[in-house]
Coordinates of C-alpha atoms and ligand atoms in Angstrom, one line a residue:
X297 CA -13.0 16.0 -12.7
X298 CA -15.2 19.0 -11.6
X299 CA -18.8 19.1 -12.0
X300 CA -20.9 22.2 -12.1
X301 CA -23.6 22.7 -9.4
X302 CA -27.0 22.6 -11.0
X303 CA -30.5 22.6 -9.3
X304 CA -30.7 19.0 -10.6
X305 CA -27.4 18.1 -8.9
X306 CA -28.4 19.8 -5.7
X307 CA -31.7 17.6 -5.7
X308 CA -29.6 14.7 -6.4
X309 CA -27.0 15.7 -3.4
X310 CA -30.0 15.9 -1.1
X311 CA -31.2 12.4 -2.1
X312 CA -27.6 11.1 -1.5
X313 CA -27.5 12.9 1.8
X314 CA -30.6 11.0 2.7
X315 CA -29.3 7.8 1.5
X316 CA -26.1 8.5 3.4
X317 CA -28.1 8.3 6.8
X318 CA -29.0 4.6 5.9
X319 CA -25.5 3.8 4.7
X320 CA -23.9 0.7 5.9
X321 CA -21.2 1.3 8.6
X322 CA -19.7 -1.4 10.5
X323 CA -19.7 -1.4 14.4
X324 CA -19.6 2.2 15.6
X325 CA -16.1 3.6 15.7
X326 CA -15.3 6.6 17.7
X327 CA -14.8 9.8 15.6
X328 CA -11.2 10.4 14.3
X329 CA -9.2 12.1 16.9
X330 CA -9.0 15.7 16.2
X331 CA -6.4 18.2 17.4
X332 CA -3.5 20.4 16.6
X333 CA 0.3 20.1 16.1
X334 CA 0.0 17.1 13.8
X335 CA -1.6 13.6 13.5
X336 CA -0.4 10.0 12.9
X337 CA -2.1 6.9 11.9
X338 CA -0.4 3.5 11.5
X339 CA -0.8 -0.2 12.0
X340 CA 0.5 -0.2 15.7
X341 CA 0.0 2.1 18.6
X342 CA 3.7 2.0 19.9
X343 CA 4.6 3.1 16.3
X344 CA 2.0 5.9 16.2
X345 CA 3.2 7.0 19.6
X346 CA 6.7 7.3 18.2
X347 CA 5.6 9.4 15.4
X348 CA 3.6 11.6 17.9
X349 CA 6.6 11.9 20.1
X350 CA 8.6 13.3 17.3
X351 CA 6.0 15.7 16.4
X352 CA 5.8 17.0 19.9
X353 CA 9.6 17.4 19.9
X354 CA 9.1 19.9 17.0
X355 CA 9.5 17.4 14.1
X356 CA 7.7 17.9 10.9
X357 CA 5.6 15.4 9.0
X358 CA 8.6 13.7 7.4
X359 CA 10.5 13.4 10.7
X360 CA 7.4 11.7 12.3
X361 CA 6.7 9.6 9.2
X362 CA 10.4 8.2 9.4
X363 CA 10.1 7.7 13.1
X364 CA 6.8 5.7 12.7
X365 CA 8.2 3.7 9.9
X366 CA 11.4 2.8 11.9
X367 CA 9.3 1.9 15.0
X368 CA 7.2 -0.3 12.8
X369 CA 10.4 -2.1 11.8
X370 CA 10.6 -3.1 15.5
X371 CA 7.0 -3.7 16.6
X372 CA 5.4 -4.8 13.4
X373 CA 7.9 -7.3 12.1
X374 CA 5.3 -8.7 9.7
X375 CA 5.6 -5.7 7.4
X376 CA 7.6 -2.8 9.0
X377 CA 11.1 -3.3 8.1
X378 CA 14.5 -2.3 7.4
X379 CA 14.9 -5.3 5.1
X380 CA 12.3 -4.5 2.7
X381 CA 11.1 -1.3 0.7
X382 CA 8.4 1.2 -0.1
X383 CA 7.2 4.3 -1.4
X384 CA 6.4 7.7 0.1
X385 CA 4.3 10.6 -1.3
X386 CA 5.3 13.9 0.5
X387 CA 3.5 17.2 0.3
X388 CA 5.7 19.9 2.0
X389 CA 5.0 23.5 1.8
X390 CA 2.5 22.7 -1.0
X391 CA 4.9 20.9 -3.3
X392 CA 4.5 17.2 -3.8
X393 CA 7.2 14.6 -4.5
X394 CA 7.5 10.9 -4.3
X395 CA 10.3 8.7 -3.2
X396 CA 10.7 5.2 -4.7
X397 CA 12.6 3.0 -2.2
X398 CA 11.3 -0.2 -3.9
X399 CA 13.6 -3.2 -3.7
X400 CA 15.6 -4.1 -6.7
X401 CA 16.5 -7.5 -8.1
X402 CA 20.2 -8.4 -7.0
X403 CA 23.0 -8.5 -9.8
X404 CA 23.1 -12.2 -9.6
X405 CA 19.2 -12.4 -10.4
X406 CA 18.0 -14.0 -13.6
X407 CA 15.1 -14.1 -15.5
X408 CA 14.5 -17.8 -14.9
X409 CA 15.9 -18.0 -11.5
X410 CA 12.8 -19.5 -10.0
X411 CA 12.4 -22.4 -12.8
X412 CA 14.1 -25.7 -12.8
X413 CA 15.9 -27.1 -15.8
X414 CA 12.8 -28.2 -17.4
X415 CA 11.2 -24.8 -16.9
X416 CA 9.0 -25.7 -14.1
X417 CA 8.6 -23.3 -11.2
X418 CA 10.6 -24.4 -8.2
X419 CA 8.1 -24.6 -5.4
X420 CA 8.1 -21.8 -2.9
X421 CA 11.5 -20.6 -4.1
X422 CA 10.3 -17.1 -4.8
X423 CA 8.4 -16.9 -1.4
X424 CA 10.6 -18.6 1.2
X425 CA 14.5 -18.1 1.8
X426 CA 16.9 -15.4 0.6
X427 CA 16.7 -16.2 -3.1
X428 CA 13.2 -14.6 -2.6
X429 CA 14.7 -11.4 -1.2
X430 CA 15.2 -8.3 -3.2
X431 CA 17.9 -5.6 -2.3
X432 CA 16.4 -3.8 0.7
X433 CA 15.5 -0.1 -0.2
X434 CA 14.3 1.1 3.3
X435 CA 17.7 1.9 5.1
X436 CA 18.6 4.5 2.3
X437 CA 15.0 5.3 1.3
X438 CA 14.0 6.3 5.0
X439 CA 17.3 8.3 5.4
X440 CA 16.9 10.1 2.0
X441 CA 13.4 11.3 3.2
X442 CA 14.8 12.8 6.2
X443 CA 17.9 14.2 4.4
X444 CA 15.7 16.2 2.0
X445 CA 13.0 17.2 4.3
X446 CA 13.6 16.4 8.0
X447 CA 14.0 19.1 10.6
X448 CA 15.2 17.3 13.5
X449 CA 18.6 15.7 13.8
X450 CA 18.6 12.2 12.4
X451 CA 19.4 10.5 15.8
X452 CA 16.3 12.1 17.4
X453 CA 14.1 10.5 14.6
X454 CA 15.7 7.0 15.0
X455 CA 15.6 7.2 18.9
X456 CA 12.0 5.9 19.5
X457 CA 12.9 2.7 17.4
X458 CA 16.0 2.3 19.3
X459 CA 14.2 2.5 22.7
X460 CA 11.6 -0.1 21.6
X461 CA 14.2 -2.6 20.4
X462 CA 16.5 -2.2 23.3
X463 CA 14.0 -1.7 26.3
X464 CA 11.5 -4.0 24.7
X465 CA 7.9 -3.5 23.5
X466 CA 4.5 -5.2 24.5
X467 CA 3.7 -8.0 21.9
X468 CA 0.1 -7.0 20.9
X469 CA -2.7 -9.4 20.1
X470 CA -2.3 -8.9 16.4
X471 CA 1.5 -9.8 16.5
X472 CA 0.9 -12.6 18.7
X473 CA -1.6 -14.2 16.4
X474 CA 0.5 -13.4 13.3
X475 CA 3.4 -15.2 14.9
X476 CA 1.1 -18.1 15.6
X477 CA -0.4 -18.1 12.0
X478 CA 3.2 -17.9 10.4
X479 CA 5.0 -20.3 12.9
X480 CA 5.9 -22.8 10.1
X481 CA 7.6 -20.2 8.1
X482 CA 9.3 -18.7 11.2
X483 CA 10.6 -22.2 12.1
X484 CA 12.2 -22.9 8.6
X485 CA 15.3 -21.0 9.7
X486 CA 16.8 -21.5 13.2
X487 CA 18.1 -17.9 12.9
X488 CA 14.6 -16.6 12.9
X489 CA 13.0 -19.3 15.3
X490 CA 15.6 -18.4 18.0
X491 CA 14.2 -14.7 18.0
X492 CA 10.4 -15.1 17.2
X493 CA 9.9 -18.7 18.5
X494 CA 11.6 -18.4 21.7
X495 CA 11.7 -22.1 23.3
X496 CA 9.9 -23.2 20.2
X497 CA 6.6 -21.1 20.7
X498 CA 5.5 -17.8 19.4
X499 CA 5.6 -14.9 21.8
X500 CA 2.3 -14.6 23.6
X501 CA 0.2 -11.4 23.6
X502 CA 1.3 -9.1 26.5
X503 CA 5.0 -10.5 26.7
X504 CA 7.9 -8.1 26.5
X505 CA 10.0 -8.5 23.3
X506 CA 13.5 -7.2 23.1
X507 CA 15.5 -7.1 20.0
X508 CA 19.2 -6.4 20.9
X509 CA 20.6 -7.0 17.6
X510 CA 18.2 -4.6 16.0
X511 CA 18.8 -2.2 18.7
X512 CA 22.5 -2.2 18.0
X513 CA 22.0 -2.0 14.2
X514 CA 19.6 1.0 14.8
X515 CA 22.1 2.8 17.0
X516 CA 24.8 2.6 14.2
X517 CA 22.1 3.6 11.6
X518 CA 21.6 6.7 13.8
X519 CA 25.2 7.5 13.8
X520 CA 26.4 6.5 10.2
X521 CA 23.1 6.5 8.2
X522 CA 22.4 3.8 5.7
X523 CA 26.1 2.6 5.5
X524 CA 25.4 1.1 8.9
X525 CA 23.2 -1.5 7.1
X526 CA 24.7 -1.5 3.6
X527 CA 28.3 -1.9 4.2
X528 CA 30.8 -3.2 6.8
X529 CA 29.8 -6.0 9.3
X530 CA 26.0 -5.7 8.7
X531 CA 26.3 -6.1 5.0
X532 CA 28.7 -8.9 5.5
X533 CA 26.1 -10.8 7.8
X534 CA 23.4 -10.3 5.4
X535 CA 25.5 -11.7 2.5
X536 CA 26.7 -14.5 4.8
X537 CA 23.1 -15.7 5.6
X538 CA 22.1 -15.3 2.1
X539 CA 25.0 -17.6 0.8
X540 CA 24.1 -20.1 3.5
X541 CA 20.6 -20.8 2.2
X542 CA 21.5 -20.5 -1.5
X543 CA 20.6 -16.7 -2.0
X544 CA 22.1 -14.4 -4.5
X545 CA 21.9 -11.2 -2.4
X546 CA 25.3 -9.8 -1.8
X547 CA 27.0 -6.8 0.1
X548 CA 27.7 -5.2 -3.3
X549 CA 24.0 -5.2 -4.0
X550 CA 23.4 -3.4 -0.7
X551 CA 26.2 -0.8 -1.5
X552 CA 24.8 -0.1 -4.8
X553 CA 21.2 0.6 -3.9
X554 CA 19.9 4.0 -4.4
X555 CA 16.3 5.4 -3.9
X556 CA 14.8 7.6 -6.5
X557 CA 12.7 10.6 -6.6
X558 CA 10.0 10.4 -9.1
X559 CA 7.2 12.4 -10.4
X560 CA 4.0 11.5 -9.0
X561 CA 0.9 10.4 -11.0
X562 CA -1.3 13.5 -10.9
X563 CA -5.0 13.8 -11.6
X564 CA -8.0 15.8 -10.6
X565 CA -11.1 14.2 -9.2
X566 CA -14.3 15.9 -8.2
X567 CA -12.4 19.0 -7.6
X568 CA -9.6 17.7 -5.6
X569 CA -5.9 17.6 -6.9
X570 CA -4.5 13.9 -6.3
X571 CA -1.0 12.9 -6.4
X572 CA 0.0 9.1 -6.1
X573 CA 2.9 6.7 -6.9
X574 CA 3.9 6.2 -10.5
X575 CA 6.0 3.1 -11.6
X576 CA 7.3 0.7 -10.4
X577 CA 4.0 0.9 -8.5
X578 CA 0.9 0.4 -10.6
X579 CA -1.0 2.0 -7.7
X580 CA -1.4 5.6 -8.9
X581 CA -2.2 4.6 -12.5
X582 CA -5.0 2.3 -11.2
X583 CA -6.4 5.0 -9.2
X584 CA -6.2 7.7 -12.0
X585 CA -7.6 5.3 -14.7
X586 CA -10.5 4.2 -12.3
X587 CA -11.4 7.8 -11.2
X588 CA -11.6 8.8 -14.9
X589 CA -13.8 5.9 -15.9
X590 CA -16.0 6.6 -13.0
X591 CA -16.5 10.3 -14.1
X592 CA -17.0 9.5 -17.7
X593 CA -19.8 7.0 -16.8
X594 CA -21.6 9.4 -14.2
X595 CA -20.8 7.1 -11.2
X596 CA -21.4 9.8 -8.5
X597 CA -25.2 10.4 -9.8
X598 CA -26.0 6.7 -9.1
X599 CA -27.6 5.9 -5.8
X600 CA -25.0 5.4 -3.0
X601 CA -24.2 1.8 -2.1
X602 CA -26.6 0.7 -4.9
X603 CA -26.2 -1.9 -7.5
X604 CA -25.2 0.7 -10.3
X605 CA -22.4 2.1 -8.2
X606 CA -21.0 -1.3 -7.4
X607 CA -21.3 -2.3 -11.1
X608 CA -19.6 0.5 -12.3
X609 CA -16.7 0.3 -9.9
X610 CA -16.2 -3.3 -10.8
X611 CA -16.2 -2.6 -14.5
X612 CA -13.9 0.5 -14.0
X613 CA -11.3 -1.6 -12.0
X614 CA -11.8 -4.7 -14.5
X615 CA -10.3 -2.4 -17.0
X616 CA -7.7 -0.7 -14.9
X617 CA -6.4 -4.1 -13.7
X618 CA -6.4 -5.4 -17.4
X619 CA -4.2 -2.6 -18.2
X620 CA -2.0 -3.2 -15.4
X621 CA -1.1 -6.4 -17.2
X622 CA 1.2 -4.4 -19.3
X623 CA 3.2 -2.7 -16.7
X624 CA 6.7 -3.4 -15.3
X625 CA 9.4 -1.5 -13.4
X626 CA 11.2 1.6 -14.9
X627 CA 13.3 0.4 -17.7
X628 CA 11.3 -2.6 -18.6
X629 CA 9.3 -3.1 -21.9
X630 CA 6.1 -2.0 -19.9
X631 CA 4.1 1.0 -21.1
X632 CA 4.1 4.3 -19.1
X633 CA 1.4 5.9 -17.2
X634 CA 1.3 8.7 -19.8
X635 CA 0.3 6.2 -22.5
X636 CA -2.3 4.4 -20.3
X637 CA -3.9 7.6 -19.0
X638 CA -4.1 9.0 -22.5
X639 CA -7.6 10.5 -22.8
X640 CA -8.2 8.8 -26.2
X641 CA -7.6 5.3 -24.6
X642 CA -9.8 6.1 -21.6
X643 CA -12.6 7.3 -23.8
X644 CA -12.3 3.9 -25.6
X645 CA -12.2 2.1 -22.3
X646 CA -15.3 4.1 -20.8
X647 CA -17.3 3.4 -24.0
X648 CA -17.0 -0.3 -23.5
X649 CA -18.8 -0.1 -20.1
X650 CA -22.5 -1.1 -20.2
X651 CA -24.6 0.1 -17.2
X652 CA -26.9 -2.9 -17.2
X653 CA -24.5 -5.9 -17.8
X654 CA -21.0 -7.1 -16.6
X655 CA -18.4 -7.4 -19.2
X656 CA -16.8 -10.9 -18.8
X657 CA -13.3 -10.4 -18.2
X658 CA -12.2 -12.5 -21.1
X659 CA -13.8 -9.9 -23.4
X660 CA -12.0 -7.0 -21.8
X661 CA -9.4 -6.8 -24.5
X662 CA -6.2 -7.1 -22.4
X663 CA -3.1 -5.6 -23.5
X664 CA -0.6 -8.2 -24.1
X665 CA 0.5 -9.7 -20.9
X666 CA -1.3 -10.8 -17.7
X667 CA -1.9 -9.4 -14.4
X668 CA -0.7 -10.7 -11.1
X669 CA -1.7 -10.6 -7.4
X670 CA 0.5 -9.7 -4.4
X671 CA 0.5 -11.1 -1.0
X672 CA -1.5 -8.9 1.4
X673 CA 1.0 -8.2 4.2
X674 CA 2.1 -4.6 3.9
X675 CA 1.7 -1.6 6.0
X676 CA 0.7 2.1 5.3
X677 CA 1.2 5.1 7.7
X678 CA 0.0 8.7 7.3
X679 CA 1.3 11.7 8.9
X680 CA 0.5 15.3 9.0
X681 CA 2.2 18.1 10.9
X682 CA 0.9 21.4 12.3
X683 CA 1.8 23.2 9.2
X684 CA -0.3 21.2 7.1
X685 CA 2.5 19.2 5.5
X686 CA 1.6 15.3 5.0
X687 CA 3.3 12.1 4.2
X688 CA 1.7 9.0 3.0
X689 CA 4.1 6.1 3.3
X690 CA 3.6 2.4 2.4
X691 CA 6.3 -0.1 3.2
X692 CA 6.5 -3.8 2.9
X693 CA 8.5 -7.1 3.3
X694 CA 5.8 -8.5 0.8
X695 CA 4.6 -11.6 2.5
X696 CA 4.1 -11.6 6.4
X697 CA 7.7 -11.7 7.9
X698 CA 9.0 -11.6 4.2
X699 CA 11.1 -14.8 3.1
X700 CA 11.1 -15.9 6.8
X701 CA 15.0 -15.5 7.1
X702 CA 16.2 -13.3 9.9
X703 CA 19.9 -12.0 9.7
X704 CA 21.4 -13.4 12.9
X705 CA 22.8 -10.6 15.1
X706 CA 20.9 -7.9 13.3
X707 CA 17.4 -9.3 14.1
X708 CA 16.5 -8.0 10.5
X709 CA 13.9 -10.0 8.5
X710 CA 14.6 -10.1 4.8
X711 CA 11.7 -9.5 2.2
X712 CA 10.3 -11.9 -0.3
X713 CA 9.7 -9.1 -2.7
X714 CA 11.2 -11.2 -5.7
X715 CA 7.7 -12.8 -5.9
X716 CA 6.1 -9.6 -7.1
X717 CA 8.1 -10.3 -10.4
X718 CA 6.9 -12.5 -13.0
X719 CA 8.6 -15.5 -11.7
X720 CA 7.3 -18.0 -14.1
X721 CA 6.2 -16.7 -17.4
X722 CA 3.2 -18.2 -18.9
X723 CA 2.5 -20.2 -15.8
X724 CA -0.1 -19.7 -13.0
X725 CA 1.4 -18.5 -9.8
X726 CA 0.4 -19.6 -6.2
X727 CA -2.8 -17.6 -6.9
X728 CA -3.6 -19.5 -10.3
X729 CA -2.5 -16.4 -12.2
X730 CA 0.1 -16.1 -15.0
X731 CA 2.0 -12.8 -15.3
X732 CA 3.3 -10.3 -18.0
X733 CA 6.6 -10.1 -19.7
X734 CA 7.2 -6.4 -18.8
X735 CA 7.6 -7.5 -15.1
X736 CA 10.1 -10.3 -15.5
X737 CA 13.2 -10.6 -13.3
X738 CA 16.2 -8.6 -14.6
X739 CA 19.4 -7.5 -12.4
X740 CA 18.7 -4.2 -10.8
X741 CA 15.0 -3.9 -12.0
X742 CA 12.3 -2.8 -9.5
X743 CA 9.5 -5.4 -9.2
X744 CA 5.9 -4.2 -10.1
X745 CA 3.8 -3.0 -7.0
X746 CA 0.3 -2.0 -6.2
X747 CA 1.3 0.4 -3.3
X748 CA -0.8 3.5 -3.5
X749 CA 0.3 6.1 -1.0
X750 CA -1.7 9.0 -2.0
X751 CA -2.1 12.7 -1.1
X752 CA -5.1 14.8 -2.2
X753 CA -5.8 18.5 -1.5
X754 CA -8.6 21.1 -2.1
X755 CA -9.2 24.7 -0.8
X756 CA -6.9 24.3 2.3
X757 CA -7.9 20.8 3.1
X758 CA -5.2 18.0 2.7
X759 CA -5.6 14.2 3.1
X760 CA -2.9 11.6 3.2
X761 CA -3.9 7.9 2.9
X762 CA -3.1 4.4 1.7
X763 CA -3.3 0.7 2.5
X764 CA -1.8 -2.7 2.6
X765 CA -3.4 -5.5 0.8
X766 CA -1.6 -6.5 -2.4
X767 CA -4.1 -6.0 -5.3
X768 CA -6.6 -4.7 -2.9
X769 CA -4.5 -1.5 -2.0
X770 CA -5.7 0.8 -4.9
X771 CA -9.4 -0.2 -4.6
X772 CA -9.5 0.2 -1.0
X773 CA -7.7 3.5 -1.3
X774 CA -10.1 4.7 -4.1
X775 CA -13.1 3.9 -2.1
X776 CA -11.9 5.8 1.1
X777 CA -11.2 8.7 -1.4
X778 CA -14.7 8.6 -3.1
X779 CA -16.2 8.6 0.4
X780 CA -14.4 11.9 1.3
X781 CA -14.5 13.7 -2.1
X782 CA -17.9 12.7 -3.5
X783 CA -19.9 12.0 -0.4
X784 CA -18.0 14.4 2.2
X785 CA -17.9 11.7 4.9
X786 CA -16.2 12.3 8.2
X787 CA -12.6 10.8 8.0
X788 CA -13.2 7.8 10.3
X789 CA -16.6 6.9 8.4
X790 CA -14.8 7.2 5.1
X791 CA -12.2 4.6 6.3
X792 CA -14.8 2.4 8.1
X793 CA -17.4 1.9 5.4
X794 CA -17.6 -1.6 3.8
X795 CA -15.8 -2.0 0.7
X796 CA -15.7 -4.2 -2.5
X797 CA -12.9 -5.0 -5.0
X798 CA -12.6 -6.3 -8.6
X799 CA -9.3 -7.1 -10.2
X800 CA -10.1 -8.3 -13.7
X801 CA -9.0 -11.9 -12.9
X802 CA -10.6 -13.8 -11.3
X803 CA -13.6 -12.3 -12.9
X804 CA -15.5 -11.7 -9.5
X805 CA -16.4 -8.9 -7.1
X806 CA -15.1 -9.6 -3.7
X807 CA -17.3 -8.0 -0.9
X808 CA -17.0 -7.5 2.7
X809 CA -19.8 -8.9 4.7
X810 CA -21.8 -5.7 5.1
X811 CA -21.0 -4.2 1.7
X812 CA -24.0 -5.2 -0.3
X813 CA -27.6 -5.2 0.7
X814 CA -29.5 -8.3 -0.5
X815 CA -31.3 -6.4 -3.2
X816 CA -27.9 -5.0 -4.4
X817 CA -26.4 -8.3 -4.5
X818 CA -29.3 -9.7 -6.5
X819 CA -29.0 -6.7 -8.9
X820 CA -25.3 -7.4 -9.4
X821 CA -25.8 -11.1 -10.0
X822 CA -28.6 -10.3 -12.6
X823 CA -26.1 -8.3 -14.4
X824 CA -23.8 -11.2 -14.8
X825 CA -21.5 -10.5 -11.7
X826 CA -20.1 -13.3 -9.6
X827 CA -19.8 -12.1 -5.9
X828 CA -17.6 -13.6 -3.2
X829 CA -17.8 -12.4 0.5
X830 CA -14.6 -12.1 2.1
X831 CA -13.7 -11.0 5.6
X832 CA -12.1 -7.6 4.8
X833 CA -10.4 -5.6 2.1
X834 CA -7.6 -3.4 2.9
X835 CA -6.7 -1.5 6.0
X836 CA -6.5 2.2 5.3
X837 CA -4.7 4.6 7.6
X838 CA -5.4 8.3 6.9
X839 CA -4.9 11.7 8.1
X840 CA -6.7 14.9 7.2
X841 CA -5.6 18.7 7.6
X842 CA -8.7 21.0 7.9
X843 CA -8.8 24.5 6.4
X844 CA -9.0 25.7 10.0
X845 CA -5.7 24.1 10.9
X846 CA -7.0 21.2 13.0
X847 CA -5.7 17.8 12.1
X848 CA -7.5 14.4 12.3
X849 CA -6.3 10.8 12.1
X850 CA -8.2 7.7 11.4
X851 CA -7.0 4.1 11.8
X852 CA -8.8 1.3 10.0
X853 CA -10.8 -0.8 12.5
X854 CA -10.1 -3.7 10.0
X855 CA -6.3 -3.6 11.1
X856 CA -6.0 -3.0 14.9
X857 CA -4.1 0.2 13.9
X858 CA -3.9 3.2 15.9
X859 CA -4.4 7.0 15.3
X860 CA -3.6 10.0 17.3
X861 CA -3.0 13.7 17.4
X862 CA 0.0 15.5 18.7
X863 CA -2.0 17.8 21.1
X864 CA -5.6 18.3 22.1
X865 CA -7.1 21.8 21.6
X866 CA -8.2 24.4 19.1
X867 CA -6.3 25.7 16.4
X868 CA -5.1 29.3 16.7
X869 CA -6.3 29.9 13.1
Ligands
LIG1394 N1 4.3 -6.4 -2.2 C1 3.1 -5.8 -2.5 C2 3.1 -4.7 -3.4 O1 4.4 -4.2 -3.6 O2 2.2 -4.3 -4.1

C-alpha cells in the first residue's frame, strides 16, 4: 500500500504533523525504554525480567519469548499458561514463520456437546469446568519454538519460571484484583480454591505465592520436554480431574497434540511489509482486509482523530468482521484467507463504503454464518534480540483463569477455549450473538481465534506487536500499527493513544473515554453511528528494532504490563 510523495501530500503531511501536536494522549507515559541487546514487553514485570535475563545470558528472541511465556504461566495465571494455547509470529534472520499452538477439540468432543436433549444450550458448560477445555497446545508449542530457533539449552530457558514457581513471586495489584473479581469461579472447584483462595480468600497484593506443583512440573518439562505434561503421571492427573467433573479431555488427546508451522498472512501497508497469523486465527485476515479497505478509501488523507477517520475505520471493520463470520479452523468448511483477500472482493467491499453515512450492519451483506465475540483475557508478549530478530506471541486460557479448574498436584489451570467454537448453532451466546457453521465443534478441530501477533518491517526497522482482548485484538493491533506506519509516532505514544472499535455486530462504535472529541462524536452520530464509551480496548505490548541497532519496548498503560531492554547504552552500529 505504498503511496508516492507529491507536493500536495507533503502539505497534507505537514497538516497532519500539526494536528498530531494536539492529538489526544492519555496521562503522560514515559518514553519507551531504549537500549541494546534486546527488548521485552509483556503483561507482568516478573515475566519481562525473565525474558531480559535470558537475553543477557546470550539467548535470542525466541529463547527470551519462551522464557517470558513460561514465566507468565506462573505469575499471570489469568492468561499465561501451560494449560492453554496460542500463536507466535517469528522473524529470524529476515525470514518469517508462524507457529499455531492453538488448542484442539478432544477426540470425545461432539458438535452438540454443549446442548441438552431439547437442543437448548446447557448454561455455562462451554465456559466452566473441564468440558470447556480444549487440548492444551502450549507445552508442545513453546518447546517447538525453542527446538527450531532457540540458541540456549532448553533448561536455561525454563529456569526463570521454575525459580518463580518454587521460590515464590510477589502477587501484584493486578493479579490480586483478578483473583478477587473471579473468586466465584475459583471457588467452584476445591482443587483450585486450595491454591488460589488459601484460607478461603484471594491472595492479597504483596504476598509471596509459591506453586510447588507447577515448579515440579516445570522441572520435569525442562528435563523431558512436552512429554512431561502430555504423558505419564501429569497426563494421568489431567485426565483424572477431567473425568471427575464430566470432561472429555483424555491423556490420549494430550499425547496426540501437535503444533503446526503455517504460512503467515502477508500484506503491504504504507510501504511496510506485514506478517500476521492465518487461520485458525481470524486476526491476520482482519488486519489485512481492514488495511486494504482503508487504503482504497484514502483513510490516511483524512484529518487525524477526526470523524472521517473514525467513520472509515468503523466501516472497514464492519465489513472485515462480517467476513469473519465465514471462518473456521483449518479443515472446516470455512473460506480461506486467499479468498477473502481477493482484490475483486475487496474492491466490492470498498465500493460499498460511503464517506458521509454509516452502513447499517444489517445491510452489510454477510457471507453466510454469523460472527462471535471472545472473552477478553488473553496475554501478548513481544521480544526483540540484539540481532534484530523478533517474536510476537499471544497466548490464552480464553476466559480469566480458563475453565476455573486446576489440576491438583500440577497447579495447572485448564483453558475454556471450547467456548471459542460455535457451541450453540443458531442461538445467541452469552454475548447475545449467534455463530457460524464453519466454526462448529469437531474432534481435533482448532477453534477460531482473533489473536493477532504481528510483525512488520521496513528499511531496517522491525516492529513486533499484538494484544489480548478477544474481538478487540485485531482492532487494537491495527490502530497501533497505523500510528506507527502512517503517523510515525514514537513507539510508546503509538501504544498509548486512545482507541475505538467496531465489530459489525453489535452495530456500534466502542470508544475509549478520550478517543473522540465532542465535535467528532457529534459528526459520527450525524452519520448514523451509535457510540458507546468503554473503559479500555486491548492492551498492546510492542517492541521495535531501529535501523541503527537500538531496541525499544512499550507496554500498554491500560494493562499494567512492563517493558525493558537488555542493556542501557548505545548501539555500536
Ligand atoms: N480466546 C480468544 C481468542 O482466541 O481470540
